[in-house]
Amino acid sequence: MSDATPDTPPKVFFILGGPGSGKGTNCARLVEDFGYTHFSTGDLLREAARSGTSDVAKKIAEHIRAGRIVPSEITVELLRQAIADHPNPIGYVIDGFPRKADQARMFEEGIAKAKGILYYDCSEQTMEDRLLTRGADSSGAEKRDDDVAETIRTRFRVNVQECMPVVESYKQSGRCHVVDANRDRDAVYAETKHLFEQMGEKPLKP
Ligand code: ADP
Ligand code: C5P
Ligand code: MG
């Protein structure tokens, strides 16, 4: 039985940050330490783009290739389905979402209000360096077609124009914890874990 019913909304954390800021890297460690289910919104969209020849699959693939934001109805529906298919009472870390004001509204009004929100604050220079070398080190991250200079520029522009206003509004409402993501992996994760504990979350192993 899924916990994701209207009566018991899922416990959800949004993990935000520009492309290459380290969302996926930190979510993997949160899964290990706390037992959450992790959904990378970008991964769900890439999977949906690969899995079919429908118009929707093609539309998703085109948007990702160009670095633009996929229409929000598609993305929110994918997340709703993913949560329903993977019941986890411990909760969910959802990375790369919401990236637009209407996504935030649709999810929080229709699925669940986020229990916590983190924003990885990272310079474009650091993010670009990481994206251009993603897949080249031993971290397990995959090389991607959209990690090329021209698409990275579009993704940065979209980040500033569409995603940052969402972050700003969460910051103004006092719901968003900002983490300096320019630091090394362990420093960023130590602060991430600490913030989760401050939000009342319990690691699997004390
Ligand atoms: P995002 O999911 O935010 O796009 P990733 O977690 O995939 O970012 O990280 C992008 C790349 O940077 C990956 O190759 C990852 O191994 C690397 N990376 C992540 N965090 C750090 C860090 N703090 N310092 C150096 N490299 C990092
Ligand atoms: O987060 P990630 O870098 O994996 O996202 C890859 C792409 O997926 C984005 O550039 C965008 O095209 C799409 N995406 C989206 N809406 C989201 C998350 C990702 O359109 N909320
Ligand atoms: Mg990612």
XYZ file of N, CA and C and ligand atoms in Angstrom:
667
model
N 0.839 -1.217 0.000
C 0.000 0.000 0.000
C 0.866 1.257 0.000
N 0.529 2.204 -0.854
C 1.290 3.435 -0.881
C 0.867 4.367 0.248
N 1.853 5.091 0.788
C 1.535 6.118 1.766
C 1.112 7.407 1.079
N 1.295 7.444 -0.248
C 1.074 8.689 -0.974
C -0.401 8.877 -1.310
N -1.253 8.841 -0.310
C -2.668 9.100 -0.522
C -2.952 10.523 -0.065
N -4.093 11.089 -0.449
C -4.391 12.448 -0.010
C -4.418 12.561 1.514
N -4.757 11.444 2.218
C -4.844 11.505 3.680
C -3.477 11.558 4.330
N -2.525 10.843 3.773
C -1.179 10.835 4.337
C -0.199 11.269 3.251
N -0.043 12.552 3.073
C 0.862 13.006 2.008
C 2.291 12.542 2.275
N 3.051 12.278 1.224
C 4.432 11.826 1.412
C 5.283 12.912 2.063
N 6.313 12.463 2.808
C 7.258 13.425 3.371
C 8.330 13.706 2.311
N 8.419 14.959 1.935
C 9.257 15.301 0.794
C 10.222 16.437 1.139
N 11.454 16.299 0.644
C 12.431 17.380 0.737
C 12.821 17.774 -0.689
N 12.865 19.077 -0.954
C 13.327 19.556 -2.258
C 14.808 19.921 -2.151
N 15.597 19.418 -3.090
C 17.027 19.725 -3.127
C 17.280 20.535 -4.396
N 17.566 21.815 -4.199
C 17.697 22.734 -5.328
C 19.145 23.169 -5.520
N 19.416 23.711 -6.692
C 20.767 24.189 -7.005
C 20.952 24.161 -8.502
N 21.859 24.978 -8.990
C 22.107 25.028 -10.427
C 22.676 23.715 -10.936
N 22.777 23.601 -12.275
C 23.339 22.377 -12.869
C 24.785 22.180 -12.418
N 25.093 21.017 -11.872
C 26.463 20.733 -11.443
C 26.773 21.202 -10.030
N 25.773 21.680 -9.302
C 26.044 22.182 -7.943
C 26.253 21.042 -6.944
N 25.838 19.807 -7.316
C 26.087 18.654 -6.427
C 24.829 18.045 -5.827
N 23.683 18.304 -6.436
C 22.420 17.783 -5.890
C 22.412 16.251 -5.836
N 22.706 15.636 -6.977
C 22.657 14.168 -7.047
C 23.675 13.527 -6.114
N 24.857 14.114 -6.064
C 25.940 13.594 -5.221
C 25.516 13.554 -3.751
N 24.905 14.637 -3.282
C 24.502 14.690 -1.873
C 23.270 13.838 -1.600
N 22.361 13.768 -2.569
C 21.164 12.946 -2.354
C 21.546 11.479 -2.183
N 22.557 11.024 -2.923
C 22.979 9.620 -2.793
C 23.423 9.343 -1.360
N 24.097 10.302 -0.744
C 24.554 10.098 0.636
C 23.401 10.201 1.626
N 22.415 11.050 1.336
C 21.228 11.138 2.212
C 20.458 9.822 2.195
N 20.409 9.178 1.032
C 19.730 7.876 0.922
C 20.419 6.859 1.840
N 21.760 6.827 1.770
C 22.545 5.895 2.605
C 22.316 6.141 4.088
N 22.361 7.403 4.476
C 22.343 7.735 5.908
C 20.944 7.730 6.513
N 19.934 8.111 5.712
C 18.600 8.280 6.299
C 17.564 7.277 5.759
N 17.852 6.669 4.606
C 16.908 5.689 4.058
C 15.823 6.278 3.169
N 16.045 7.510 2.702
C 15.049 8.110 1.798
C 15.080 7.431 0.435
N 14.016 7.653 -0.317
C 14.033 7.362 -1.745
C 14.410 8.658 -2.464
N 15.346 8.535 -3.417
C 15.815 9.722 -4.150
C 15.256 9.723 -5.562
N 14.645 10.827 -5.942
C 14.284 11.019 -7.344
C 15.022 12.228 -7.878
N 15.887 11.992 -8.871
C 16.442 13.101 -9.631
C 15.427 13.389 -10.725
N 14.882 14.601 -10.706
C 13.844 14.932 -11.688
C 14.395 14.819 -13.111
N 15.652 15.254 -13.282
C 16.278 15.149 -14.601
C 16.383 13.687 -15.039
N 16.751 12.792 -14.111
C 16.847 11.353 -14.451
C 15.481 10.801 -14.844
N 14.432 11.184 -14.096
C 13.083 10.693 -14.431
C 12.681 11.159 -15.829
N 13.022 12.408 -16.131
C 12.667 12.936 -17.463
C 13.473 12.237 -18.559
N 14.773 12.004 -18.297
C 15.600 11.323 -19.314
C 15.077 9.912 -19.565
N 14.669 9.239 -18.481
C 14.124 7.882 -18.612
C 12.830 7.913 -19.438
N 11.979 8.891 -19.139
C 10.709 8.995 -19.876
C 10.965 9.302 -21.356
N 12.000 10.090 -21.617
C 12.319 10.435 -23.006
C 12.807 9.204 -23.770
N 13.554 8.340 -23.063
C 14.120 7.136 -23.694
C 13.089 6.041 -23.877
N 12.066 6.049 -22.985
C 11.224 4.864 -22.897
C 10.111 4.823 -23.935
N 9.973 5.854 -24.734
C 8.848 5.792 -25.661
C 9.084 6.576 -26.933
N 8.198 6.368 -27.878
C 8.271 7.120 -29.133
C 7.081 8.081 -29.215
N 6.362 8.218 -28.087
C 5.180 9.080 -28.088
C 5.591 10.538 -28.282
N 4.596 11.375 -28.563
C 4.870 12.809 -28.711
C 5.436 13.385 -27.426
N 4.926 12.880 -26.290
C 5.409 13.398 -25.005
C 6.897 13.065 -24.834
N 7.266 11.822 -25.127
C 8.672 11.413 -25.004
C 9.561 12.285 -25.900
N 9.078 12.546 -27.113
C 9.874 13.377 -28.037
C 10.012 14.806 -27.516
N 8.895 15.309 -26.973
C 8.909 16.679 -26.451
C 9.908 16.802 -25.301
N 9.900 15.801 -24.414
C 10.837 15.829 -23.276
C 12.277 15.833 -23.800
N 12.556 14.936 -24.741
C 13.927 14.818 -25.274
C 14.377 16.139 -25.896
N 13.475 16.784 -26.636
C 13.842 18.070 -27.280
C 14.183 19.128 -26.248
N 13.355 19.210 -25.205
C 13.598 20.231 -24.180
C 14.926 19.978 -23.470
N 15.189 18.728 -23.131
C 16.440 18.431 -22.415
C 17.639 18.738 -23.310
N 17.537 18.332 -24.577
C 18.660 18.566 -25.494
C 18.972 20.055 -25.587
N 17.918 20.878 -25.551
C 18.110 22.326 -25.682
C 18.421 22.990 -24.337
N 18.246 22.262 -23.236
C 18.512 22.856 -21.920
C 17.346 23.668 -21.381
N 16.167 23.474 -21.983
C 14.984 24.225 -21.529
C 14.159 23.396 -20.548
N 13.251 24.084 -19.845
C 12.438 23.380 -18.843
C 11.245 22.704 -19.513
N 11.108 21.436 -19.219
C 10.008 20.612 -19.759
C 8.688 21.132 -19.165
N 7.593 21.126 -19.964
C 6.319 21.625 -19.418
C 5.992 20.975 -18.065
N 5.559 21.823 -17.145
C 5.450 21.400 -15.747
C 4.456 20.270 -15.519
N 3.354 20.225 -16.283
C 2.352 19.156 -16.076
C 3.023 17.798 -16.249
N 3.907 17.687 -17.243
C 4.570 16.409 -17.521
C 5.434 16.010 -16.333
N 6.210 16.955 -15.837
C 7.173 16.664 -14.773
C 6.471 16.337 -13.457
N 5.432 17.108 -13.132
C 4.727 16.866 -11.870
C 4.040 15.502 -11.921
N 3.495 15.146 -13.078
C 2.828 13.844 -13.209
C 3.846 12.699 -13.054
N 5.043 12.883 -13.646
C 6.085 11.847 -13.497
C 6.452 11.656 -12.032
N 6.575 12.748 -11.315
C 6.930 12.657 -9.889
C 5.803 12.022 -9.088
N 4.567 12.406 -9.394
C 3.424 11.825 -8.684
C 3.426 10.295 -8.847
N 3.673 9.864 -10.086
C 3.691 8.435 -10.389
C 4.861 7.739 -9.702
N 6.024 8.376 -9.738
C 7.220 7.772 -9.131
C 7.014 7.578 -7.632
N 6.424 8.552 -6.984
C 6.172 8.451 -5.536
C 5.166 7.329 -5.266
N 4.092 7.296 -6.074
C 3.067 6.262 -5.868
C 3.661 4.865 -6.075
N 4.598 4.743 -7.029
C 5.195 3.434 -7.335
C 6.247 3.005 -6.308
N 6.738 3.925 -5.493
C 7.818 3.610 -4.534
C 7.450 4.096 -3.143
N 6.476 3.448 -2.513
C 6.090 3.913 -1.186
C 7.259 3.848 -0.206
N 7.501 4.931 0.491
C 8.566 4.946 1.489
C 8.176 5.896 2.620
N 7.743 5.349 3.741
C 7.319 6.213 4.851
C 8.448 7.078 5.401
N 9.717 6.703 5.158
C 10.829 7.537 5.657
C 10.848 8.868 4.910
N 10.532 8.830 3.619
C 10.456 10.087 2.876
C 11.230 10.062 1.565
N 11.209 11.215 0.899
C 11.776 11.352 -0.449
C 12.659 12.586 -0.525
N 13.819 12.424 -1.159
C 14.587 13.614 -1.536
C 14.426 13.774 -3.043
N 13.888 14.916 -3.421
C 13.603 15.160 -4.843
C 14.536 16.260 -5.307
N 15.420 15.920 -6.230
C 16.402 16.930 -6.635
C 16.060 17.519 -7.992
N 16.405 18.808 -8.135
C 16.137 19.512 -9.394
C 14.674 19.863 -9.574
N 13.974 20.019 -8.492
C 12.549 20.331 -8.553
C 12.156 21.079 -7.288
N 11.318 22.107 -7.348
C 10.759 22.734 -8.539
C 11.753 23.698 -9.190
N 11.741 23.711 -10.498
C 12.625 24.618 -11.230
C 11.857 25.799 -11.793
N 10.581 25.865 -11.514
C 9.744 26.959 -12.025
C 8.616 27.182 -11.036
N 8.120 28.425 -10.966
C 7.094 28.744 -9.952
C 5.858 27.859 -10.104
N 5.444 27.593 -11.337
C 4.205 26.797 -11.466
C 4.420 25.346 -11.026
N 5.661 24.822 -11.151
C 5.931 23.460 -10.675
C 5.789 23.399 -9.157
N 6.293 24.435 -8.494
C 6.219 24.478 -7.034
C 4.761 24.468 -6.598
N 3.964 25.301 -7.268
C 2.545 25.423 -6.901
C 1.819 24.107 -7.153
N 2.029 23.539 -8.328
C 1.307 22.308 -8.685
C 1.641 21.178 -7.714
N 2.905 21.067 -7.363
C 3.302 19.965 -6.470
C 2.784 20.205 -5.051
N 3.009 21.418 -4.550
C 2.669 21.646 -3.134
C 1.154 21.702 -2.921
N 0.405 22.093 -3.948
C -1.057 22.097 -3.783
C -1.657 20.720 -4.073
N -1.021 19.967 -4.974
C -1.648 18.716 -5.417
C -1.067 17.445 -4.833
N 0.171 17.497 -4.312
C 0.812 16.262 -3.824
C 1.214 16.408 -2.354
N 2.104 17.311 -2.056
C 2.521 17.488 -0.659
C 3.282 18.794 -0.510
N 3.177 19.376 0.658
C 3.998 20.545 0.982
C 5.358 20.017 1.434
N 6.425 20.573 0.905
C 7.750 20.059 1.261
C 8.029 20.277 2.747
N 8.609 19.249 3.389
C 8.973 19.399 4.801
C 10.224 20.271 4.944
N 11.103 20.190 3.951
C 12.323 20.994 4.015
C 12.852 21.270 2.616
N 13.582 22.377 2.497
C 14.126 22.770 1.189
C 15.575 23.197 1.381
N 16.476 22.611 0.567
C 17.890 23.018 0.589
C 18.245 23.625 -0.746
N 19.074 24.648 -0.715
C 19.565 25.231 -1.955
C 21.094 25.204 -1.938
N 21.692 24.547 -2.936
C 23.144 24.514 -3.061
C 23.608 25.729 -3.857
N 24.230 26.640 -3.137
C 24.681 27.892 -3.734
C 26.086 27.670 -4.294
N 26.236 27.806 -5.599
C 27.512 27.448 -6.240
C 27.788 28.425 -7.380
N 29.039 28.825 -7.541
C 29.352 29.780 -8.612
C 29.231 29.086 -9.981
N 28.924 29.896 -10.996
C 28.807 29.313 -12.344
C 30.142 28.725 -12.794
N 31.243 29.357 -12.372
C 32.551 28.831 -12.775
C 32.760 27.413 -12.228
N 32.434 27.241 -10.935
C 32.587 25.910 -10.328
C 31.645 24.913 -10.988
N 30.401 25.338 -11.212
C 29.430 24.415 -11.824
C 29.885 24.012 -13.225
N 30.378 24.990 -13.996
C 30.814 24.675 -15.365
C 31.987 23.692 -15.333
N 32.948 23.945 -14.446
C 34.102 23.032 -14.341
C 33.621 21.615 -14.028
N 32.668 21.515 -13.102
C 32.179 20.178 -12.720
C 31.417 19.511 -13.859
N 30.601 20.295 -14.572
C 29.799 19.692 -15.661
C 30.699 19.207 -16.794
N 31.732 19.995 -17.080
C 32.594 19.623 -18.215
C 33.450 18.402 -17.894
N 33.595 18.091 -16.596
C 34.371 16.890 -16.242
C 33.468 15.785 -15.691
N 32.138 16.016 -15.656
C 31.248 14.978 -15.117
C 31.387 13.711 -15.975
N 31.515 12.596 -15.322
C 31.662 11.343 -16.054
C 33.106 10.971 -16.288
N 34.033 11.889 -15.963
C 35.451 11.607 -16.216
C 36.184 11.159 -14.962
N 35.513 11.263 -13.800
C 36.187 10.827 -12.573
C 35.559 9.527 -12.064
N 35.930 9.133 -10.844
C 35.485 7.822 -10.351
C 34.210 7.939 -9.505
N 33.517 9.093 -9.580
C 32.379 9.312 -8.677
C 31.140 8.522 -9.084
N 31.138 7.976 -10.293
C 29.968 7.229 -10.753
C 29.002 8.096 -11.551
N 29.224 9.430 -11.565
C 28.351 10.313 -12.348
C 28.561 10.044 -13.838
N 27.464 10.131 -14.603
C 27.561 9.814 -16.036
C 27.790 11.038 -16.898
N 28.539 10.821 -17.971
C 28.718 11.873 -18.985
C 27.373 12.073 -19.675
N 26.998 13.326 -19.921
C 25.688 13.587 -20.529
C 25.788 14.457 -21.766
N 24.830 14.243 -22.688
C 24.821 15.004 -23.944
C 24.637 16.498 -23.718
N 23.933 16.854 -22.614
C 23.681 18.287 -22.390
C 24.807 18.960 -21.600
N 25.860 18.199 -21.242
C 26.998 18.801 -20.548
C 28.026 19.306 -21.558
N 27.576 20.124 -22.486
C 28.486 20.726 -23.463
C 28.304 22.241 -23.382
N 29.371 22.969 -23.739
C 29.429 24.404 -23.431
C 28.157 25.167 -23.827
N 27.659 24.924 -25.053
C 26.536 25.733 -25.532
C 25.272 25.469 -24.695
N 24.982 24.188 -24.439
C 23.775 23.854 -23.658
C 23.950 24.274 -22.202
N 25.170 24.185 -21.696
C 25.419 24.631 -20.319
C 25.070 26.103 -20.186
N 25.436 26.904 -21.221
C 25.102 28.343 -21.175
C 23.595 28.550 -21.091
N 22.837 27.791 -21.904
C 21.369 27.914 -21.846
C 20.866 27.504 -20.473
N 21.401 26.403 -19.941
C 20.919 25.924 -18.628
C 21.218 26.949 -17.536
N 22.360 27.619 -17.631
C 22.665 28.662 -16.636
C 21.679 29.829 -16.776
N 21.360 30.184 -18.028
C 20.428 31.306 -18.226
C 19.048 30.942 -17.669
N 18.601 29.725 -17.984
C 17.306 29.256 -17.469
C 17.337 29.230 -15.935
N 18.479 28.828 -15.395
C 18.599 28.770 -13.932
C 18.387 30.155 -13.318
N 19.031 31.160 -13.924
C 18.906 32.521 -13.382
C 17.485 33.053 -13.581
N 16.933 32.829 -14.776
C 15.636 33.445 -15.094
C 14.447 32.713 -14.477
N 14.497 31.389 -14.431
C 13.306 30.635 -14.001
C 13.463 30.011 -12.610
N 14.660 29.488 -12.322
C 14.797 28.708 -11.080
C 15.108 29.602 -9.888
N 15.958 30.615 -10.103
C 16.331 31.456 -8.957
C 15.137 32.184 -8.338
N 14.149 32.640 -9.125
C 12.979 33.254 -8.466
C 12.263 32.293 -7.517
N 12.254 31.007 -7.840
C 11.631 30.020 -6.936
C 12.441 29.953 -5.635
N 13.769 29.882 -5.792
C 14.641 29.823 -4.614
C 14.442 31.080 -3.766
N 14.425 32.248 -4.441
C 14.269 33.513 -3.701
C 12.963 33.524 -2.928
N 11.898 33.031 -3.537
C 10.622 33.085 -2.826
C 10.627 32.111 -1.636
N 11.276 30.954 -1.793
C 11.404 30.048 -0.645
C 12.276 30.676 0.450
N 13.338 31.401 0.018
C 14.201 32.047 1.013
C 13.405 33.088 1.791
N 12.633 33.898 1.042
C 11.866 34.962 1.709
C 10.843 34.409 2.688
N 10.307 33.219 2.374
C 9.310 32.662 3.289
C 9.981 31.898 4.442
N 11.325 31.919 4.456
C 12.055 31.307 5.578
C 12.076 29.789 5.525
N 11.764 29.204 4.360
C 11.681 27.741 4.276
C 12.949 27.103 3.719
N 13.873 27.937 3.222
C 14.979 27.390 2.430
C 16.314 27.520 3.158
N 17.030 26.406 3.325
C 18.369 26.428 3.920
C 19.389 26.544 2.781
N 20.280 27.526 2.889
C 21.278 27.726 1.846
C 22.605 27.088 2.265
N 23.170 26.280 1.367
C 24.441 25.597 1.658
C 25.484 26.080 0.643
N 26.663 26.453 1.125
C 27.746 26.844 0.213
C 28.296 25.581 -0.447
N 27.969 25.418 -1.735
C 28.298 24.175 -2.440
C 29.611 24.270 -3.213
N 30.361 25.365 -3.010
C 31.655 25.487 -3.691
C 32.739 24.672 -2.988
N 32.421 24.198 -1.789
C 33.437 23.498 -0.978
C 33.591 22.038 -1.416
N 34.522 21.328 -0.754
C 34.726 19.929 -1.154
C 33.526 19.068 -0.746
N 33.454 17.892 -1.326
C 32.286 17.014 -1.144
C 31.934 16.781 0.316
N 32.952 16.478 1.139
C 32.656 16.110 2.529
C 32.132 17.303 3.325
N 32.674 18.493 3.037
C 32.209 19.681 3.763
C 30.757 19.979 3.400
N 30.432 19.870 2.127
C 29.053 20.153 1.687
C 28.099 19.128 2.301
N 28.528 17.859 2.286
C 27.611 16.846 2.809
C 27.471 16.953 4.330
N 28.553 17.283 5.022
C 28.454 17.399 6.492
C 27.405 18.439 6.865
N 27.396 19.561 6.160
C 26.395 20.593 6.468
C 24.982 20.117 6.082
N 24.915 19.403 4.962
C 23.617 18.875 4.507
C 23.029 17.951 5.572
N 23.858 17.022 6.044
C 23.381 16.052 7.036
C 22.957 16.768 8.323
N 23.768 17.731 8.718
C 23.465 18.493 9.924
C 22.107 19.198 9.784
N 21.860 19.782 8.631
C 20.579 20.484 8.425
C 19.400 19.508 8.501
N 19.583 18.327 7.945
C 18.505 17.330 8.029
C 18.247 16.949 9.491
N 19.321 16.799 10.249
C 19.146 16.460 11.672
C 18.452 17.601 12.408
N 18.814 18.838 12.030
C 18.143 20.001 12.649
C 16.657 20.050 12.316
N 16.305 19.485 11.159
C 14.881 19.457 10.780
C 14.153 18.296 11.469
N 14.878 17.593 12.343
C 14.238 16.526 13.119
C 14.360 15.151 12.484
N 15.167 15.047 11.423
C 15.324 13.764 10.744
C 16.357 12.903 11.478
N 16.118 11.587 11.465
C 16.992 10.680 12.229
C 17.783 9.784 11.274
N 19.118 9.792 11.388
C 19.906 8.857 10.575
C 19.568 7.413 10.955
N 19.737 6.484 9.997
C 19.450 5.072 10.287
C 20.361 4.562 11.392
N 21.667 4.983 11.308
C 22.616 4.601 12.376
C 22.984 5.855 13.146
N 22.704 5.897 14.429
C 22.988 7.125 15.190
C 24.488 7.429 15.241
P 23.849 18.053 -10.041
O 23.034 16.824 -9.726
O 23.558 19.193 -9.124
O 23.777 18.481 -11.473
P 26.135 16.294 -9.545
O 25.872 15.775 -8.173
O 25.901 15.374 -10.706
O 25.389 17.717 -9.761
O 27.647 16.804 -9.568
C 28.228 17.284 -10.776
C 29.673 16.756 -10.890
O 30.457 17.376 -9.872
C 29.804 15.248 -10.686
O 30.850 14.767 -11.520
C 30.177 15.125 -9.208
O 30.945 13.950 -8.950
C 30.996 16.387 -8.978
N 30.840 16.975 -7.624
C 29.725 17.023 -6.868
N 29.946 17.686 -5.719
C 31.246 18.067 -5.747
C 32.109 18.808 -4.836
N 31.649 19.293 -3.676
N 33.388 19.036 -5.211
C 33.858 18.565 -6.400
N 33.113 17.874 -7.291
C 31.833 17.628 -6.984
O 18.678 18.333 -13.043
P 19.275 17.919 -14.362
O 20.494 18.724 -14.732
O 19.506 16.441 -14.453
O 18.170 18.272 -15.456
C 18.416 18.017 -16.826
C 17.353 18.660 -17.673
O 16.048 18.121 -17.357
C 17.196 20.165 -17.504
O 18.177 20.900 -18.222
C 15.793 20.369 -18.082
O 15.798 20.278 -19.502
C 15.061 19.139 -17.534
N 14.381 19.404 -16.247
C 13.166 20.103 -16.272
N 12.487 20.366 -15.103
C 12.992 19.957 -13.918
C 14.215 19.241 -13.872
C 14.890 18.989 -15.064
O 12.714 20.505 -17.338
N 12.298 20.234 -12.790
Mg 21.774 15.686 -11.059
